[in-house]
Amino acid sequence: MQVPATFAYERADSVPHAIALLERYGPDARIVAGGHSLIPMMKLRLAQPEALIDINGLAGELGRVAVEGEELAIGALVRHAELLDSTAATDIFPIFRDAERVIADPIVRNRGTVGGSLCQADPSEDLAAVFAALRATAVIQGPGGVRTVPIREFHRGPYETAVEPNELLIQLRVPVRPGTGSAYEKVERRVGDWPVAAAGAVLTVEDGVITSAGIGLTAVGAEGFHAPEAEELLTGRPPGAEAFAEAGRVAAEHCEPHADQRGPADYKRHLAAELTRRALTTAAGRI
């Protein structure tokens, strides 16, 4: 029988209230929204928080998706299903549609949140690679106010992020540029599973030349969920099959995949190269 340890429960009625509760209960408090990662860990006693702070009532503050100036703003409490259904997001960045369609199942997507996925910091997290490819910025609020962290510096290691115990991730901001295409490719053992490997690509092309390239990788041991060497190789070159294949090879060379129940390291490295090539090809076709 799986039963969590005893914990206190508080329901926040605003972002400042949630932060005040985090300060009151200290580092052993946890935020809960969808709960699809946290609750199973609590039932197995892999996590034993002293208090859960429920932020589901903060959709008015944290549940919006909107274009604001030259950025797409996505609230941390936006559900996966809401992001998938948001034309404000998917029309500009089809990578969101690609990724959200293959994250878990409808039950999880209806409750799980964007912020929860990123803060879980699982090494195989899909959205971590997506936002890394998009060069997003995380907006974090704490007792001292609001600060921003580039998403490529947000994940400090497995299950560790830049969010301090008394802080809350409130939003992701993605730069919107004309002439940009994006795509996400994933291989999984079965529908809704964590990826064996996955790659996201974002390309901006001006006058026939790639001016910005973003490549996100997950489940293959890519530091910061991205492939900077491959991105640099593409910048300044015309898009094309040869350049994309070379970028895939470079991305794979700089990964450090580990063998596990989903496959051997060599297979994952092969997938990193091939999925990067495919994602780049699709992204270029969407510009």
Coordinates of C-alpha atoms in Angstrom, one line a residue:
M1 CA 0.0 0.0 0.0
Q2 CA 1.4 3.3 -1.1
V3 CA 0.7 6.1 1.4
P4 CA 2.5 9.4 1.7
A5 CA 4.0 10.6 5.0
T6 CA 2.1 13.2 7.0
F7 CA 2.2 16.7 5.6
A8 CA 0.6 20.1 6.0
Y9 CA -1.6 21.5 3.3
E10 CA -2.1 25.2 2.3
R11 CA -3.9 26.8 -0.6
A12 CA -2.4 30.0 -1.9
D13 CA -4.7 32.8 -3.1
S14 CA -2.0 34.8 -4.8
V15 CA 1.6 34.7 -5.9
P16 CA 2.8 36.8 -2.9
H17 CA 0.8 34.5 -0.6
A18 CA 2.4 31.4 -2.1
I19 CA 5.8 32.9 -1.6
A20 CA 4.9 33.8 2.0
L21 CA 3.9 30.2 2.6
L22 CA 7.2 28.9 1.2
E23 CA 9.0 31.2 3.6
R24 CA 6.9 30.1 6.5
Y25 CA 7.4 26.3 5.9
G26 CA 11.0 26.5 4.7
P27 CA 12.9 24.3 2.3
D28 CA 10.9 21.2 3.0
A29 CA 7.7 22.7 1.5
R30 CA 6.7 21.9 -2.1
I31 CA 4.5 23.6 -4.7
V32 CA 1.7 21.4 -6.1
A33 CA -0.3 22.1 -9.2
G34 CA -0.8 19.1 -11.5
G35 CA 1.0 16.8 -9.1
H36 CA 1.7 14.0 -11.6
S37 CA 5.4 13.8 -10.7
L38 CA 5.3 14.9 -7.0
I39 CA 2.4 12.8 -5.8
P40 CA 3.7 9.4 -7.0
M41 CA 7.1 10.2 -5.4
M42 CA 5.3 11.0 -2.1
K43 CA 3.4 7.8 -2.3
L44 CA 6.6 5.9 -2.7
R45 CA 8.2 8.0 0.1
L46 CA 10.9 9.2 -2.3
A47 CA 9.7 12.7 -1.5
Q48 CA 8.5 13.6 2.0
P49 CA 7.7 17.3 2.0
E50 CA 6.5 18.8 5.3
A51 CA 4.0 21.0 3.5
L52 CA 2.2 21.2 0.1
I53 CA 1.3 24.6 -1.2
D54 CA -1.5 24.3 -3.7
I55 CA -1.4 27.0 -6.4
N56 CA -4.3 25.8 -8.6
G57 CA -6.3 28.9 -7.7
L58 CA -3.7 31.2 -9.3
A59 CA -4.7 30.6 -13.0
G60 CA -5.7 34.2 -13.3
E61 CA -2.1 35.2 -12.5
L62 CA -0.2 32.3 -13.9
G63 CA -2.4 30.6 -16.5
R64 CA -2.2 33.0 -19.5
V65 CA -0.6 32.5 -23.0
A66 CA -0.3 35.7 -24.9
V67 CA 2.0 37.6 -27.3
E68 CA 3.4 40.6 -25.5
G69 CA 5.4 42.9 -27.7
E70 CA 8.1 40.8 -29.3
E71 CA 7.8 37.9 -26.9
L72 CA 5.4 35.0 -26.3
A73 CA 4.5 34.8 -22.6
I74 CA 3.5 31.5 -21.1
G75 CA 2.4 31.3 -17.5
A76 CA 3.8 28.5 -15.4
L77 CA 0.4 27.3 -14.5
V78 CA -0.7 26.7 -18.1
R79 CA -1.7 23.1 -18.6
H80 CA -0.2 21.0 -21.3
A81 CA -3.6 20.7 -23.0
E82 CA -4.0 24.4 -22.9
L83 CA -0.7 25.0 -24.5
L84 CA -1.5 22.4 -27.2
D85 CA -4.8 24.2 -27.9
S86 CA -3.3 27.7 -27.9
T87 CA -3.1 29.0 -31.4
A88 CA -1.3 32.1 -30.0
A89 CA 1.6 29.7 -29.2
T90 CA 1.4 26.9 -31.8
D91 CA 0.8 29.2 -34.8
I92 CA 4.1 31.0 -34.1
F93 CA 6.0 28.0 -32.8
P94 CA 4.7 24.6 -34.1
I95 CA 7.3 23.0 -31.9
F96 CA 4.8 23.3 -29.1
R97 CA 2.2 21.3 -31.0
D98 CA 4.7 18.7 -32.0
A99 CA 5.9 18.2 -28.4
E100 CA 2.7 18.5 -26.5
R101 CA 1.1 15.8 -28.7
V102 CA 3.6 13.3 -27.5
I103 CA 3.8 14.2 -23.8
A104 CA 2.2 11.5 -21.7
D105 CA -1.6 11.0 -22.2
P106 CA -4.7 13.2 -22.2
I107 CA -5.2 12.7 -18.5
V108 CA -1.7 14.0 -17.7
R109 CA -1.9 16.8 -20.2
N110 CA -5.2 18.0 -18.8
R111 CA -3.7 18.5 -15.3
G112 CA 0.1 18.7 -15.7
T113 CA 1.6 22.2 -16.0
V114 CA 4.3 23.7 -18.1
G115 CA 6.0 25.1 -14.9
G116 CA 5.7 21.8 -13.1
S117 CA 7.4 19.9 -15.9
L118 CA 10.3 22.3 -16.1
C119 CA 10.8 22.5 -12.3
Q120 CA 10.8 18.7 -12.1
A121 CA 14.0 18.9 -14.1
D122 CA 13.9 15.3 -15.2
P123 CA 16.8 14.5 -17.6
S124 CA 14.3 13.2 -20.1
E125 CA 11.8 16.1 -19.9
D126 CA 10.4 17.1 -23.3
L127 CA 9.6 20.7 -22.6
A128 CA 13.1 21.3 -21.3
A129 CA 14.5 20.6 -24.8
V130 CA 11.7 22.7 -26.4
F131 CA 12.4 25.8 -24.4
A132 CA 16.1 25.4 -24.7
A133 CA 15.8 25.3 -28.5
L134 CA 13.6 28.4 -28.3
R135 CA 16.1 30.3 -26.0
A136 CA 13.4 31.1 -23.6
T137 CA 13.8 33.1 -20.4
A138 CA 12.4 31.9 -17.0
V139 CA 10.7 34.5 -14.8
I140 CA 11.1 33.7 -11.1
Q141 CA 9.5 35.6 -8.2
G142 CA 10.6 35.5 -4.6
P143 CA 10.6 37.7 -1.5
G144 CA 13.2 40.0 -3.1
G145 CA 11.1 40.6 -6.2
V146 CA 11.2 39.2 -9.8
R147 CA 14.3 38.0 -11.6
T148 CA 15.0 36.3 -14.9
V149 CA 17.2 33.3 -15.8
P150 CA 17.9 32.1 -19.3
I151 CA 16.3 28.7 -19.6
R152 CA 19.7 27.3 -20.7
E153 CA 21.0 28.1 -17.2
F154 CA 17.7 27.2 -15.4
H155 CA 18.5 23.4 -15.0
R156 CA 21.5 23.0 -12.8
G157 CA 21.5 19.2 -12.9
P158 CA 19.1 16.3 -12.6
Y159 CA 16.0 17.4 -10.5
E160 CA 17.7 20.7 -9.7
T161 CA 16.8 24.1 -10.9
A162 CA 17.7 27.8 -10.4
V163 CA 14.5 28.3 -8.4
E164 CA 15.3 28.8 -4.7
P165 CA 13.2 27.2 -1.9
N166 CA 11.4 30.5 -1.2
E167 CA 10.8 31.3 -4.9
L168 CA 8.2 30.5 -7.6
L169 CA 8.6 30.1 -11.3
I170 CA 5.8 32.3 -12.7
Q171 CA 6.4 32.6 -16.4
L172 CA 8.4 31.6 -19.5
R173 CA 9.1 34.2 -22.2
V174 CA 10.1 33.3 -25.7
P175 CA 11.4 35.8 -28.3
V176 CA 9.4 36.0 -31.4
R177 CA 11.3 36.7 -34.6
P178 CA 10.1 36.8 -38.3
G179 CA 11.5 34.2 -40.6
T180 CA 11.5 31.4 -37.9
G181 CA 10.5 27.8 -38.2
S182 CA 10.4 25.1 -35.5
A183 CA 9.9 21.4 -35.0
Y184 CA 10.2 18.6 -32.4
E185 CA 11.0 14.9 -33.1
K186 CA 10.8 12.1 -30.5
V187 CA 11.3 8.4 -30.3
E188 CA 9.6 6.6 -27.5
R189 CA 9.0 2.9 -26.7
R190 CA 5.2 3.4 -26.5
V191 CA 2.8 6.2 -26.8
G192 CA 3.1 8.7 -23.9
D193 CA 6.4 7.3 -22.6
W194 CA 9.5 9.3 -21.7
P195 CA 11.7 9.6 -24.8
V196 CA 14.4 7.2 -25.7
A197 CA 15.7 10.4 -27.4
A198 CA 14.2 13.6 -28.7
A199 CA 15.3 16.8 -30.5
G200 CA 13.8 20.2 -31.0
A201 CA 15.0 22.7 -33.6
V202 CA 14.3 26.4 -34.2
L203 CA 15.7 28.2 -37.2
T204 CA 15.6 31.8 -38.2
V205 CA 16.6 32.5 -41.8
E206 CA 17.2 35.9 -43.4
D207 CA 18.2 36.4 -47.1
G208 CA 18.8 32.7 -47.5
V209 CA 21.1 32.4 -44.5
I210 CA 20.6 31.0 -41.0
T211 CA 21.0 33.9 -38.6
S212 CA 20.0 31.9 -35.5
A213 CA 19.8 28.2 -34.7
G214 CA 18.4 26.6 -31.6
I215 CA 18.8 22.8 -31.0
G216 CA 17.3 21.2 -27.9
L217 CA 18.0 17.6 -26.9
T218 CA 16.6 15.4 -24.1
A219 CA 17.3 12.0 -22.7
V220 CA 20.8 11.9 -24.3
G221 CA 22.9 13.7 -21.7
A222 CA 23.2 17.1 -23.4
E223 CA 24.3 19.7 -20.9
G224 CA 21.6 22.3 -20.5
F225 CA 19.4 20.4 -22.9
H226 CA 21.0 22.0 -25.9
A227 CA 23.7 21.6 -28.5
P228 CA 25.7 24.8 -28.8
E229 CA 28.4 23.4 -31.1
A230 CA 25.8 22.3 -33.7
E231 CA 24.1 25.7 -33.4
E232 CA 27.3 27.5 -34.1
L233 CA 28.0 25.3 -37.1
L234 CA 24.7 26.2 -38.7
T235 CA 24.9 30.0 -38.1
G236 CA 25.8 31.9 -41.2
R237 CA 25.2 28.9 -43.6
P238 CA 22.3 28.4 -46.0
P239 CA 19.8 25.8 -44.8
G240 CA 20.1 22.5 -46.5
A241 CA 20.4 18.7 -46.2
E242 CA 24.2 18.6 -45.9
A243 CA 24.3 21.3 -43.2
F244 CA 21.5 19.6 -41.2
A245 CA 23.2 16.2 -41.4
E246 CA 26.5 17.7 -40.2
A247 CA 24.8 19.5 -37.4
G248 CA 23.2 16.2 -36.3
R249 CA 26.5 14.5 -36.2
V250 CA 28.1 17.3 -34.2
A251 CA 25.2 17.4 -31.8
A252 CA 25.5 13.6 -31.2
E253 CA 29.2 13.8 -30.7
H254 CA 28.8 16.2 -27.8
C255 CA 26.1 14.2 -26.0
E256 CA 26.8 11.8 -23.1
P257 CA 23.9 9.3 -23.3
H258 CA 23.7 6.5 -20.7
A259 CA 22.5 3.0 -21.3
D260 CA 19.2 2.1 -19.5
Q261 CA 16.0 0.2 -20.0
R262 CA 15.2 2.4 -23.0
G263 CA 18.3 1.5 -25.0
P264 CA 22.1 1.4 -25.2
A265 CA 24.2 4.5 -25.4
D266 CA 25.3 4.0 -29.0
Y267 CA 21.6 3.8 -30.1
K268 CA 20.7 7.0 -28.3
R269 CA 23.7 8.8 -29.8
H270 CA 22.5 7.6 -33.3
L271 CA 19.0 8.9 -32.5
A272 CA 20.4 12.3 -31.3
A273 CA 22.0 12.7 -34.8
E274 CA 19.0 11.5 -36.8
L275 CA 16.3 13.3 -34.8
T276 CA 18.3 16.6 -34.9
R277 CA 18.6 16.3 -38.7
R278 CA 14.9 15.6 -39.0
A279 CA 13.8 18.4 -36.7
L280 CA 16.0 20.9 -38.6
T281 CA 14.6 19.8 -41.9
T282 CA 11.0 20.2 -40.7
A283 CA 11.8 23.5 -39.0
A284 CA 13.3 24.9 -42.3
G285 CA 10.2 23.8 -44.2
R286 CA 8.0 25.7 -41.9
I287 CA 9.6 29.1 -42.3

